[in-house]
Coordinates of N, CA and C in Angstrom, one line a residue:
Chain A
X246 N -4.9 -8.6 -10.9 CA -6.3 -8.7 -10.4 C -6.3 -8.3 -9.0
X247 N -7.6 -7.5 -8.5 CA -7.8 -7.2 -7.4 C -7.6 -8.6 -6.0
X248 N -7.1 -8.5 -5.1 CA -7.8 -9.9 -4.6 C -8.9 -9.0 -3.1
X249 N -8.3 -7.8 -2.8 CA -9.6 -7.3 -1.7 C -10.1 -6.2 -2.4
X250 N -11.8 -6.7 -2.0 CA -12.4 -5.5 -2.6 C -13.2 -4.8 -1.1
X251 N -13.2 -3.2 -1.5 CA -13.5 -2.7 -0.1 C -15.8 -2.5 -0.3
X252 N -16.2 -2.0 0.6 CA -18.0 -1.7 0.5 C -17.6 -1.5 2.0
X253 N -18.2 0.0 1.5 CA -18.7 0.3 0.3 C -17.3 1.5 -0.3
X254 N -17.8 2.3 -1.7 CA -16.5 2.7 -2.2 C -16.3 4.4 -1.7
X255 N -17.8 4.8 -0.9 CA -17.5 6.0 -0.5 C -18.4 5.9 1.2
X256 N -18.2 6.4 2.0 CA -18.9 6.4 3.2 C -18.6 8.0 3.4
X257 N -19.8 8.4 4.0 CA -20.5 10.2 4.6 C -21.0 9.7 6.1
X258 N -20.6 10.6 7.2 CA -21.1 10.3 8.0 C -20.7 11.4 9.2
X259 N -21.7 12.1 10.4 CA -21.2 12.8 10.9 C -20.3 12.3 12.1
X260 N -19.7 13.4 12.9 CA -18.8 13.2 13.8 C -19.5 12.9 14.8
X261 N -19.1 11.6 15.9 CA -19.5 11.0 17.2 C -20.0 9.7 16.3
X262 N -20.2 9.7 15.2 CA -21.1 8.6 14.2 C -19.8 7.2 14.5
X263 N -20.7 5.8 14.3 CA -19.2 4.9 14.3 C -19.4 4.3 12.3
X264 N -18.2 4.3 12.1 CA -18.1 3.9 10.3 C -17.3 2.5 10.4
X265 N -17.9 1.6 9.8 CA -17.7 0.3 9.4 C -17.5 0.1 8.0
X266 N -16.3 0.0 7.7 CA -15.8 -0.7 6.5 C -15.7 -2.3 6.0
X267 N -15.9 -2.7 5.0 CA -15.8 -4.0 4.5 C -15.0 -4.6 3.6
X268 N -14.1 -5.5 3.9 CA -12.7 -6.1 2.5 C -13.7 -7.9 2.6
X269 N -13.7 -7.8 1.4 CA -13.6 -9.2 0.8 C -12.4 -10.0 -0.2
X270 N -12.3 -10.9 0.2 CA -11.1 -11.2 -1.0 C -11.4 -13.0 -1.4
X271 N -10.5 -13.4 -1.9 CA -10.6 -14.5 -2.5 C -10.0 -15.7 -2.2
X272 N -8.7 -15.5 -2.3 CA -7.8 -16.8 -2.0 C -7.3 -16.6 -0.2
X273 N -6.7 -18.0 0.0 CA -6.2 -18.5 1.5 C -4.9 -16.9 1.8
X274 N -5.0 -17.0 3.1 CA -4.1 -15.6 3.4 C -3.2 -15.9 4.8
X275 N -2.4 -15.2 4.9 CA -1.6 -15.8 6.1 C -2.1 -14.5 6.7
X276 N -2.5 -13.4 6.3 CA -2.7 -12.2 7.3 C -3.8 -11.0 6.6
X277 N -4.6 -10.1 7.1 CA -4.7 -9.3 6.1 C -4.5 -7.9 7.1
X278 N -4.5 -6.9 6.3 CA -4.2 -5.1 6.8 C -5.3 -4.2 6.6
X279 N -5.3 -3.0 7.2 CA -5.5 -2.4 7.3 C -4.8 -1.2 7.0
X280 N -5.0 -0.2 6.2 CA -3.8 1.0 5.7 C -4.7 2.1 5.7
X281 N -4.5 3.3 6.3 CA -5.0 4.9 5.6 C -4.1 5.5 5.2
X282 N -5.0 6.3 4.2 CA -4.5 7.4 3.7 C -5.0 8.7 3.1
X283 N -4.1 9.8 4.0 CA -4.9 11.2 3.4 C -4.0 12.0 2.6
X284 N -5.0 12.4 1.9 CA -5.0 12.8 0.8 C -4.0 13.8 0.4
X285 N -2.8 13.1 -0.5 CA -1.4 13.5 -1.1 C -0.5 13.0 -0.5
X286 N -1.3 11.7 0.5 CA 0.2 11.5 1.9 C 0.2 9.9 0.9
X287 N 1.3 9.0 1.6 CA 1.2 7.6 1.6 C 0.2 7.2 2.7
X288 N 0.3 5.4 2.6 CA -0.3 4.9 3.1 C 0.1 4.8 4.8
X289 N -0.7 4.7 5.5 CA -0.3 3.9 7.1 C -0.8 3.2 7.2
X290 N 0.4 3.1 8.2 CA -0.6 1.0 8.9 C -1.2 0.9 10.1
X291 N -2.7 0.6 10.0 CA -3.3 0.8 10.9 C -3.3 -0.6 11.6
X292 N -3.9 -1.7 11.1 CA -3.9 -2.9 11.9 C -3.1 -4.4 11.2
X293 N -3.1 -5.5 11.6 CA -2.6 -6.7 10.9 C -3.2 -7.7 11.9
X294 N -4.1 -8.7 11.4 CA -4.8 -9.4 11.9 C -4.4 -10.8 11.4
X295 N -3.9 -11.4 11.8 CA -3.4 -13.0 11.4 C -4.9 -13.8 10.9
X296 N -4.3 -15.0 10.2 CA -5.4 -15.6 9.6 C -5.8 -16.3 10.7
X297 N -5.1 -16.6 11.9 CA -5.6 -17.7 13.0 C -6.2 -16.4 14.2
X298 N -6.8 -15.1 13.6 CA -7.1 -14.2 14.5 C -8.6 -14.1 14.4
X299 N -9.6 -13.8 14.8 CA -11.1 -13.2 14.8 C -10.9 -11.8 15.1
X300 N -10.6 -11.2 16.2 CA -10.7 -9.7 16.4 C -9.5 -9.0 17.0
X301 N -9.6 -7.8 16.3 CA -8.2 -7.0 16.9 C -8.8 -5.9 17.3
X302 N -8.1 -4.9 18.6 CA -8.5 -3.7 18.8 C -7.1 -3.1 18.7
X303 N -7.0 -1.8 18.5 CA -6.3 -0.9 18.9 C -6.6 0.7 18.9
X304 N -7.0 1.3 19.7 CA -7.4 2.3 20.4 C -9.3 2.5 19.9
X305 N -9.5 2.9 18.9 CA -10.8 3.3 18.3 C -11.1 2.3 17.4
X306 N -9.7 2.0 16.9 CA -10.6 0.8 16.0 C -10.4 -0.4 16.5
X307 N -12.0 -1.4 15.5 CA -11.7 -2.9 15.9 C -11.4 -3.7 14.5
X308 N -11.3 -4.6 14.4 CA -10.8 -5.2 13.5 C -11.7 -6.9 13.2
X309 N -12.2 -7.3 12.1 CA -12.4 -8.4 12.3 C -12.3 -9.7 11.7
X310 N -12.0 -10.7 11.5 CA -11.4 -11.6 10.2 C -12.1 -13.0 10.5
X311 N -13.0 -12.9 9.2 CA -14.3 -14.3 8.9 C -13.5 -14.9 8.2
X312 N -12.2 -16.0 8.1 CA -11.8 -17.2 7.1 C -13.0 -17.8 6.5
X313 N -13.8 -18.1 7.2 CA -15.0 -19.1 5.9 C -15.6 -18.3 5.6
X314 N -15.7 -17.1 5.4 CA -16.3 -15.9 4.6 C -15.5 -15.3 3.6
X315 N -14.2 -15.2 4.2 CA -13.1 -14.5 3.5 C -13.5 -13.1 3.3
X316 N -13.9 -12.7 4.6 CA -14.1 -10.9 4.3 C -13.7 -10.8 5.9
X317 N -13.5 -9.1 6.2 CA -12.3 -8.7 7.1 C -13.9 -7.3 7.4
X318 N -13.6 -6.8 8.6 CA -14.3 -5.5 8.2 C -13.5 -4.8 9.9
X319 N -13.3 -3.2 9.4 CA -12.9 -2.2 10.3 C -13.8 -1.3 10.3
X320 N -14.0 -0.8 11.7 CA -15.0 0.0 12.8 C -14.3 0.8 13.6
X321 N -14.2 1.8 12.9 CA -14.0 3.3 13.6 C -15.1 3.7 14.4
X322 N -15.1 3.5 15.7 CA -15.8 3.9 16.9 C -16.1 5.6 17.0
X323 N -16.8 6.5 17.2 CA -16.9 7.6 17.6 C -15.6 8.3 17.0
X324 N -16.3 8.4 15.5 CA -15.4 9.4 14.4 C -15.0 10.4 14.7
X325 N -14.1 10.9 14.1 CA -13.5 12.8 14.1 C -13.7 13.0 13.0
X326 N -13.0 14.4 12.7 CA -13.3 14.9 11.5 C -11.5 14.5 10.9
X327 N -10.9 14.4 11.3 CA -9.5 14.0 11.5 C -9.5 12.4 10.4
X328 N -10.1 11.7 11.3 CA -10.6 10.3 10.4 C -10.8 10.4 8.8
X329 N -11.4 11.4 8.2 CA -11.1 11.3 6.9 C -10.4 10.7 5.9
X330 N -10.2 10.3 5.4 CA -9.6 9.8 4.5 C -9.8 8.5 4.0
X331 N -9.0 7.9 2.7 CA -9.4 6.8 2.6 C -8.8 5.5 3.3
X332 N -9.3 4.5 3.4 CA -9.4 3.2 4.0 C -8.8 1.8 2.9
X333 N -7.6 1.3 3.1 CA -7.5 0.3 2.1 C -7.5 -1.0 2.9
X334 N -7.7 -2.2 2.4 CA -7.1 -3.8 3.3 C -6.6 -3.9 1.9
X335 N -5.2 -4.8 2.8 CA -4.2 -5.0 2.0 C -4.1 -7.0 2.9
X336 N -4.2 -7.7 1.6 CA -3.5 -9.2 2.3 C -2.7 -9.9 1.7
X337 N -1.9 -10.5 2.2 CA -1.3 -11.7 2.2 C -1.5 -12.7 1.9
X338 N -1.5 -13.0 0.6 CA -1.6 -14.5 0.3 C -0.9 -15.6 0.6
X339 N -1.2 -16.7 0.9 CA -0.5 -17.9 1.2 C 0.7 -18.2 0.3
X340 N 0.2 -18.2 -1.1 CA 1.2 -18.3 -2.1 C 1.8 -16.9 -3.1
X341 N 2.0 -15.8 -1.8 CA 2.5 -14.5 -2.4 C 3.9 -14.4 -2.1
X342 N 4.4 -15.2 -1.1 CA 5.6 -15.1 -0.6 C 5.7 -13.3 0.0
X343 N 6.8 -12.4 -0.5 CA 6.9 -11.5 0.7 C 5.4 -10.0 -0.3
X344 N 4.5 -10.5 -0.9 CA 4.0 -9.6 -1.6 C 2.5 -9.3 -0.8
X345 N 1.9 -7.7 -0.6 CA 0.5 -7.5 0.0 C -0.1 -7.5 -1.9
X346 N -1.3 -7.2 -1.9 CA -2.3 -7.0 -2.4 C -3.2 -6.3 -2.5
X347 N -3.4 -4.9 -2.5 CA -4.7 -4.2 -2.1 C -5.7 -4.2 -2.7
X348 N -6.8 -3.9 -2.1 CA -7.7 -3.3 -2.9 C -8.1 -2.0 -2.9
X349 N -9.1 -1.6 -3.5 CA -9.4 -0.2 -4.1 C -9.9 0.7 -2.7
X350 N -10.0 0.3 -1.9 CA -10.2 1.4 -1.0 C -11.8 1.9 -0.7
X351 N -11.5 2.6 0.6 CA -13.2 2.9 0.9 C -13.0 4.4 1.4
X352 N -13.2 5.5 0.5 CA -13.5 6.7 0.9 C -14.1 7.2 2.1
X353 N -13.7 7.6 3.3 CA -14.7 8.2 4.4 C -14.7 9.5 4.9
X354 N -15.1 10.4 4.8 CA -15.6 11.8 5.3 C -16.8 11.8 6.5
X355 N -15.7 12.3 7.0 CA -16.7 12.3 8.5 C -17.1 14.4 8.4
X356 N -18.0 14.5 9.0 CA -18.4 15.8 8.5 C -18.4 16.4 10.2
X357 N -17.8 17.6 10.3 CA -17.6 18.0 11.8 C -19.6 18.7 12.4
Chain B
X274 N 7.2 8.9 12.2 CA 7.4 8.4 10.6 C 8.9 7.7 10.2
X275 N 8.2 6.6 9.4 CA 9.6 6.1 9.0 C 10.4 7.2 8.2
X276 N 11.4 6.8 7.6 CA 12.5 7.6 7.1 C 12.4 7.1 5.6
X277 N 11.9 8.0 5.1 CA 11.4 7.4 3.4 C 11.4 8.5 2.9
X278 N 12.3 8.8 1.9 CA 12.5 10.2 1.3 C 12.4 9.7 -0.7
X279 N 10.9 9.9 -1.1 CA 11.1 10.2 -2.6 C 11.1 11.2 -3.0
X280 N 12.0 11.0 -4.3 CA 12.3 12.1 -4.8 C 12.5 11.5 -6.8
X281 N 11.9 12.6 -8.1 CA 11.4 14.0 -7.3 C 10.1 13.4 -7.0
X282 N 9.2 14.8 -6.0 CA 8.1 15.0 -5.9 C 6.9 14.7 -6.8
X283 N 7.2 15.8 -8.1 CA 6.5 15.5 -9.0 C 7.1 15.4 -10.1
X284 N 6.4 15.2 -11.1 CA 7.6 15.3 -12.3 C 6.9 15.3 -13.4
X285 N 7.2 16.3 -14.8 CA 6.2 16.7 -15.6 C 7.4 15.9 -16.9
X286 N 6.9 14.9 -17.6 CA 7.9 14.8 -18.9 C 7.2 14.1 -19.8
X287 N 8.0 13.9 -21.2 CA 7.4 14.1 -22.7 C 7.1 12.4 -22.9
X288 N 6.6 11.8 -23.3 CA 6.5 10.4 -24.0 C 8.1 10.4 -24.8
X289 N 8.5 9.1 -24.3 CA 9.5 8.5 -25.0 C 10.7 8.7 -24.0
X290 N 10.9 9.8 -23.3 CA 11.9 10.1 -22.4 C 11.9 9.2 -21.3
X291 N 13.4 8.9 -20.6 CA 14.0 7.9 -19.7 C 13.1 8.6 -18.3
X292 N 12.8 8.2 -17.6 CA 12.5 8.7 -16.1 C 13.1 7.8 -15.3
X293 N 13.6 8.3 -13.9 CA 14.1 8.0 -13.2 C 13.6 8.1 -11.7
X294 N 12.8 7.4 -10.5 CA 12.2 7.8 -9.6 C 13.6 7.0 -8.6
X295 N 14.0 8.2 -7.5 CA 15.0 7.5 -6.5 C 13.7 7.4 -5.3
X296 N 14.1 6.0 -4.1 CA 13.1 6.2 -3.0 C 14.6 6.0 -2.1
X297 N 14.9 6.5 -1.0 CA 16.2 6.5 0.4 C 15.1 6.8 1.4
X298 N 15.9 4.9 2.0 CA 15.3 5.0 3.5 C 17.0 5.1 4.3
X299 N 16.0 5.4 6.0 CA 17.3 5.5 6.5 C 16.9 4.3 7.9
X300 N 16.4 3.7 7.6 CA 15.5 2.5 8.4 C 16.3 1.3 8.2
X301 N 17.5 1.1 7.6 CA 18.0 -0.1 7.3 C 17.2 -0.9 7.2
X302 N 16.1 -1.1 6.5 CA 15.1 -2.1 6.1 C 15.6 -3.3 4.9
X303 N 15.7 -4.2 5.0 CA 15.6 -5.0 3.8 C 15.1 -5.2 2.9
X304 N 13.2 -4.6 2.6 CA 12.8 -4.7 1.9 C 12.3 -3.6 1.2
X305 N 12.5 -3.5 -0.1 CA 11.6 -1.9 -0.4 C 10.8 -2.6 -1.6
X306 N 9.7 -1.8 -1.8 CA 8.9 -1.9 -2.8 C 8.6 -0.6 -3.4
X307 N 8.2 -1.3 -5.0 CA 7.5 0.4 -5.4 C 5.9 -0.4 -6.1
X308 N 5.1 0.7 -5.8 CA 3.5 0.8 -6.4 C 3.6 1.7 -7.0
X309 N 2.3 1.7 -7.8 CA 1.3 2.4 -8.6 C 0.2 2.6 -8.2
X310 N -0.5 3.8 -7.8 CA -1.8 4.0 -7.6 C -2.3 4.6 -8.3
X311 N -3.5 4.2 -9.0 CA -4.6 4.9 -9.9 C -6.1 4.9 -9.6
X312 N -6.5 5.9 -10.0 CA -7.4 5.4 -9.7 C -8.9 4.2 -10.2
X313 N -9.5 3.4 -9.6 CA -10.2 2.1 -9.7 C -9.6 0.9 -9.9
X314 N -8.1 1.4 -9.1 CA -6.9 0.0 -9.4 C -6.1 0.4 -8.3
X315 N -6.2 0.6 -6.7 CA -5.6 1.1 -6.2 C -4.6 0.8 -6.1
X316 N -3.7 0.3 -5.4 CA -2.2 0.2 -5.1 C -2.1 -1.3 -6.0
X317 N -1.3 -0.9 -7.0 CA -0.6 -2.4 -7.4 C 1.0 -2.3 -7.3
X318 N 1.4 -3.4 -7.1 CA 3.0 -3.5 -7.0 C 3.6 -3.7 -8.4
X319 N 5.0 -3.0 -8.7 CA 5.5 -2.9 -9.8 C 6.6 -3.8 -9.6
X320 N 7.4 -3.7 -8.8 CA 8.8 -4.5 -8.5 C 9.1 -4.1 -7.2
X321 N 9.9 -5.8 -6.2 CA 10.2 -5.5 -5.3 C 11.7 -5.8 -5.0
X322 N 12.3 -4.9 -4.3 CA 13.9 -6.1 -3.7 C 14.1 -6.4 -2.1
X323 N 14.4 -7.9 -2.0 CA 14.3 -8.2 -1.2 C 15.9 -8.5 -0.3
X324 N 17.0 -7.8 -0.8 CA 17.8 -7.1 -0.4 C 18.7 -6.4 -2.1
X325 N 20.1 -6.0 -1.4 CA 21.4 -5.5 -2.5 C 21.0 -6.3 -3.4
X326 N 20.8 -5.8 -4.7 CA 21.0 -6.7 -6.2 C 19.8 -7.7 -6.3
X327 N 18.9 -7.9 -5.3 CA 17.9 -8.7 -5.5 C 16.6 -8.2 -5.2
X328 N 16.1 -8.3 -6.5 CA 14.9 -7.9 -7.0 C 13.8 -9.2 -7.3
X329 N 12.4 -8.5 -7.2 CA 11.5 -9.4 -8.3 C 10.5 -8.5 -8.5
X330 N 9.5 -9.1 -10.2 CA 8.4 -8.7 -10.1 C 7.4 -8.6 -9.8
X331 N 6.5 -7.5 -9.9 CA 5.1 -7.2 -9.5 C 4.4 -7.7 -10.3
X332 N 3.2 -7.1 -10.3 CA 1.8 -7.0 -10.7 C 2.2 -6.4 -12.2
X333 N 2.3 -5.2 -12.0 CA 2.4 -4.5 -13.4 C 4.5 -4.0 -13.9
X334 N 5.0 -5.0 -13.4 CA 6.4 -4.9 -14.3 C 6.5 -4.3 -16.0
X335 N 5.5 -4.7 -16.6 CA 6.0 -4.2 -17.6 C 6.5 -2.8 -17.8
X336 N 7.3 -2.8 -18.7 CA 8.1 -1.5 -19.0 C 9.0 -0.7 -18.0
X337 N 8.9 -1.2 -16.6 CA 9.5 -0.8 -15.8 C 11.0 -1.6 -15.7
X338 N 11.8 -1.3 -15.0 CA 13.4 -1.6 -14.3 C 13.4 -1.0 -13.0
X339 N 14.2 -1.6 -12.0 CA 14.7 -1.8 -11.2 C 16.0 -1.7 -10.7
X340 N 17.0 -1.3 -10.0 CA 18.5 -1.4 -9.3 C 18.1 -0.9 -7.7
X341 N 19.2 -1.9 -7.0 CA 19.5 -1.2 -6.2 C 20.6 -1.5 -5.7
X342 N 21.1 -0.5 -5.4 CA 23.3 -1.3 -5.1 C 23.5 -1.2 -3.9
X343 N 22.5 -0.6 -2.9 CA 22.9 0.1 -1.5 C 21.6 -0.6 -1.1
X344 N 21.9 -1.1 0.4 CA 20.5 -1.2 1.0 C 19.4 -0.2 1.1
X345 N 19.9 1.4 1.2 CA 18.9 2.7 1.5 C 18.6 3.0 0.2
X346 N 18.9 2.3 -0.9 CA 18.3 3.7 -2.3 C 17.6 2.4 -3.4
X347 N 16.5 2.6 -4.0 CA 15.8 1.8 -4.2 C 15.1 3.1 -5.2
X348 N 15.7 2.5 -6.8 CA 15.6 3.3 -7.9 C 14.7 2.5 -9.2
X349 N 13.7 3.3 -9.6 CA 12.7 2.9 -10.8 C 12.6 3.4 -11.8
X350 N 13.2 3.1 -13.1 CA 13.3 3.4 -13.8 C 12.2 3.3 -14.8
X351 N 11.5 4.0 -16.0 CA 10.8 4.2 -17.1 C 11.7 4.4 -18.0
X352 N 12.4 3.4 -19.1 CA 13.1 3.5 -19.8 C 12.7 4.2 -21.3
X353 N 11.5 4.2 -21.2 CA 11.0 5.1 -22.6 C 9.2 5.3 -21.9
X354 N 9.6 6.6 -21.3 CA 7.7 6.7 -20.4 C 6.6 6.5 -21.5
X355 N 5.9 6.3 -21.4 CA 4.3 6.8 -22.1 C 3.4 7.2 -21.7
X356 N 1.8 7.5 -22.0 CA 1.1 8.4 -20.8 C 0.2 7.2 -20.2
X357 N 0.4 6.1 -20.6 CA -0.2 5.0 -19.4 C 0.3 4.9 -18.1
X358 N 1.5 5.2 -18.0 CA 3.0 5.3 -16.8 C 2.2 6.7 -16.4
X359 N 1.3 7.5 -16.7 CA 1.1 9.0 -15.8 C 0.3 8.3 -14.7
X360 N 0.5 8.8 -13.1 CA 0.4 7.5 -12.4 C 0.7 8.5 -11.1
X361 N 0.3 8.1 -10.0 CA 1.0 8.6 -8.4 C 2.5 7.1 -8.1
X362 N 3.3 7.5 -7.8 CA 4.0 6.2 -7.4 C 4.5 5.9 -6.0
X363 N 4.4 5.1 -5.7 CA 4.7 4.9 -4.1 C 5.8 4.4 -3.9
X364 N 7.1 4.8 -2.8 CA 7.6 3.4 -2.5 C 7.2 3.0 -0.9
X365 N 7.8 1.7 -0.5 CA 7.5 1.3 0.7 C 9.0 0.7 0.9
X366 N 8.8 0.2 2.7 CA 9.9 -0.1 3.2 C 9.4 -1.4 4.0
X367 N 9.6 -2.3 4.5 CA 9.4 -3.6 5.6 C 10.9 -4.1 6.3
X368 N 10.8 -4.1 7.4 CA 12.1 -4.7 7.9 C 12.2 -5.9 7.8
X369 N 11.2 -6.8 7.3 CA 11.6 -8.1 6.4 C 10.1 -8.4 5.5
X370 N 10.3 -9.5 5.5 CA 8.9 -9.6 4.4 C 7.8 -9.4 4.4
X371 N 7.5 -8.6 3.8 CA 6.3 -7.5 3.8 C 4.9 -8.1 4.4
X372 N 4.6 -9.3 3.8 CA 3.3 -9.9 3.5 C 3.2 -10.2 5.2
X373 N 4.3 -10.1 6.3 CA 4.1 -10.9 7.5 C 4.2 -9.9 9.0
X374 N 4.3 -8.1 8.1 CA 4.6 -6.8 8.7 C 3.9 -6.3 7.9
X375 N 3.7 -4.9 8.9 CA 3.1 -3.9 8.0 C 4.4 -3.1 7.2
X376 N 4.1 -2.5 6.2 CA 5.0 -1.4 5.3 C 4.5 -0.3 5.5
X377 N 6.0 0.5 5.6 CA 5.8 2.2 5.5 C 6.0 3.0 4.2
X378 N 5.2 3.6 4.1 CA 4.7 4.1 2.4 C 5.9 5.4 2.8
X379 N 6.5 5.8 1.4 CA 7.1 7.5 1.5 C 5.6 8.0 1.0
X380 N 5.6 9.3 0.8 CA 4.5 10.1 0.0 C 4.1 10.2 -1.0
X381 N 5.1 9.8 -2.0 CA 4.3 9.4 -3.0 C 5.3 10.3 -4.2
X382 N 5.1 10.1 -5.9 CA 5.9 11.2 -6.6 C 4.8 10.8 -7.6
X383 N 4.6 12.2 -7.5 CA 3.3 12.5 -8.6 C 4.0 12.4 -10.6
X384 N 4.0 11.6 -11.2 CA 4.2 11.6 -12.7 C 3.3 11.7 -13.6
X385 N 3.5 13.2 -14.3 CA 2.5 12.9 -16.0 C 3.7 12.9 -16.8
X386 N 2.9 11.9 -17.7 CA 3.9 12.0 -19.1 C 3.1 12.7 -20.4
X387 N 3.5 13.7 -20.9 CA 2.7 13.9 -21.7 C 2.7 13.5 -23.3

């Protein structure tokens, strides 16, 4: 079973635009991620935000983690056309021991 | 980029036939994993080891196997494929347990079975 689900499942938007993505999940988590991936490649690791964290930056993106919501969301600041690709969160469950979780991902096309 | 070499790439074969997917890191990592990506089921884990000779189950273990005798080679076996197993497959690497680091994906090895 899924435990993060991404919203939305496709995002369009032009370049200079900022795109916010959304992960909700379910159960207690010790961390959750952030992964891209373009298309035919694997995944990257974009961020990791601890469960005792609220917000992360690193360069363009922010990062942000609601425990009593149980949803996460990433904000690509002032897109490229480069940005493309899809978007996964991946977390850590409390009782996964060393295992992530993804979910299905959030398609983004940024249009030059 | 990490040092994640799958192999093969892609691979075209018949229902019922053995498949064999190798993933070599050169990262000395302890941990490797392999996924499945499909689509409207993105990345699920099939089996992980969390060093030589020690493995565990994923998400979707069935029908799959596992070895690995070397810390760098981290091998997945399809002991009789079918066309449910036609699939993108991932491996990954973590220099210790994944759920507390991020993982480095290789690229992927495209399989249909037909």
């Amino acid at each position: 079973s899924q435990q993060g689900e991404e919203d939305p499942q496709a995002l369009s938007i032009q370049e200079g635009e900022n795109a916010t993505m959304n992960c909700s999940y379910k159960t207690s988590i010790n961390n959750l991620q952030w992964y891209r991936q373009n298309s035919g490649r694997g995944l990257v690791h974009l961020i990791l935000i601890r469960s005792n964290e609220r917000e992360k930056h690193s360069g363009r993106l922010r990062v942000t983690l609601d425990t009593s919501k149980k949803s996460s969301s990433l904000l690509i600041t002032a897109s490229r056309a480069a940005d493309t690709a899809s978007y996964f969160c991946a977390t850590a469950e409390e009782t996964s021991g060393s295992r992530l979780t993804f979910g299905e991902g959030t398609q983004l096309t940024v249009n030059p | 980029d990490a040092g994640i070499t799958q192999s093969p790439r892609h691979k075209v074969t018949e229902t019922g036939t053995p498949v064999t997917l190798r993933c070599h890191q050169t990262e000395n990592h302890r941990y490797m994993y392999w996924y499945r990506q499909d689509p409207g089921h993105g990345l699920r884990l099939i089996h992980y080891s969390y060093g030589v000779k020690d493995t565990d189950k994923g998400e979707v273990s069935d029908g799959y196997s596992v070895s690995r005798s070397k810390t760098e080679d981290f091998l997945l076996t399809l002991e009789s494929a079918t066309s449910s197993q036609t699939s993108v497959y991932f491996c990954a690497i973590s220099e210790w347990g994944g759920a507390y680091q991020p993982q480095h994906f290789g690229d992927g090895t495209r399989l249909s079975i037909l």
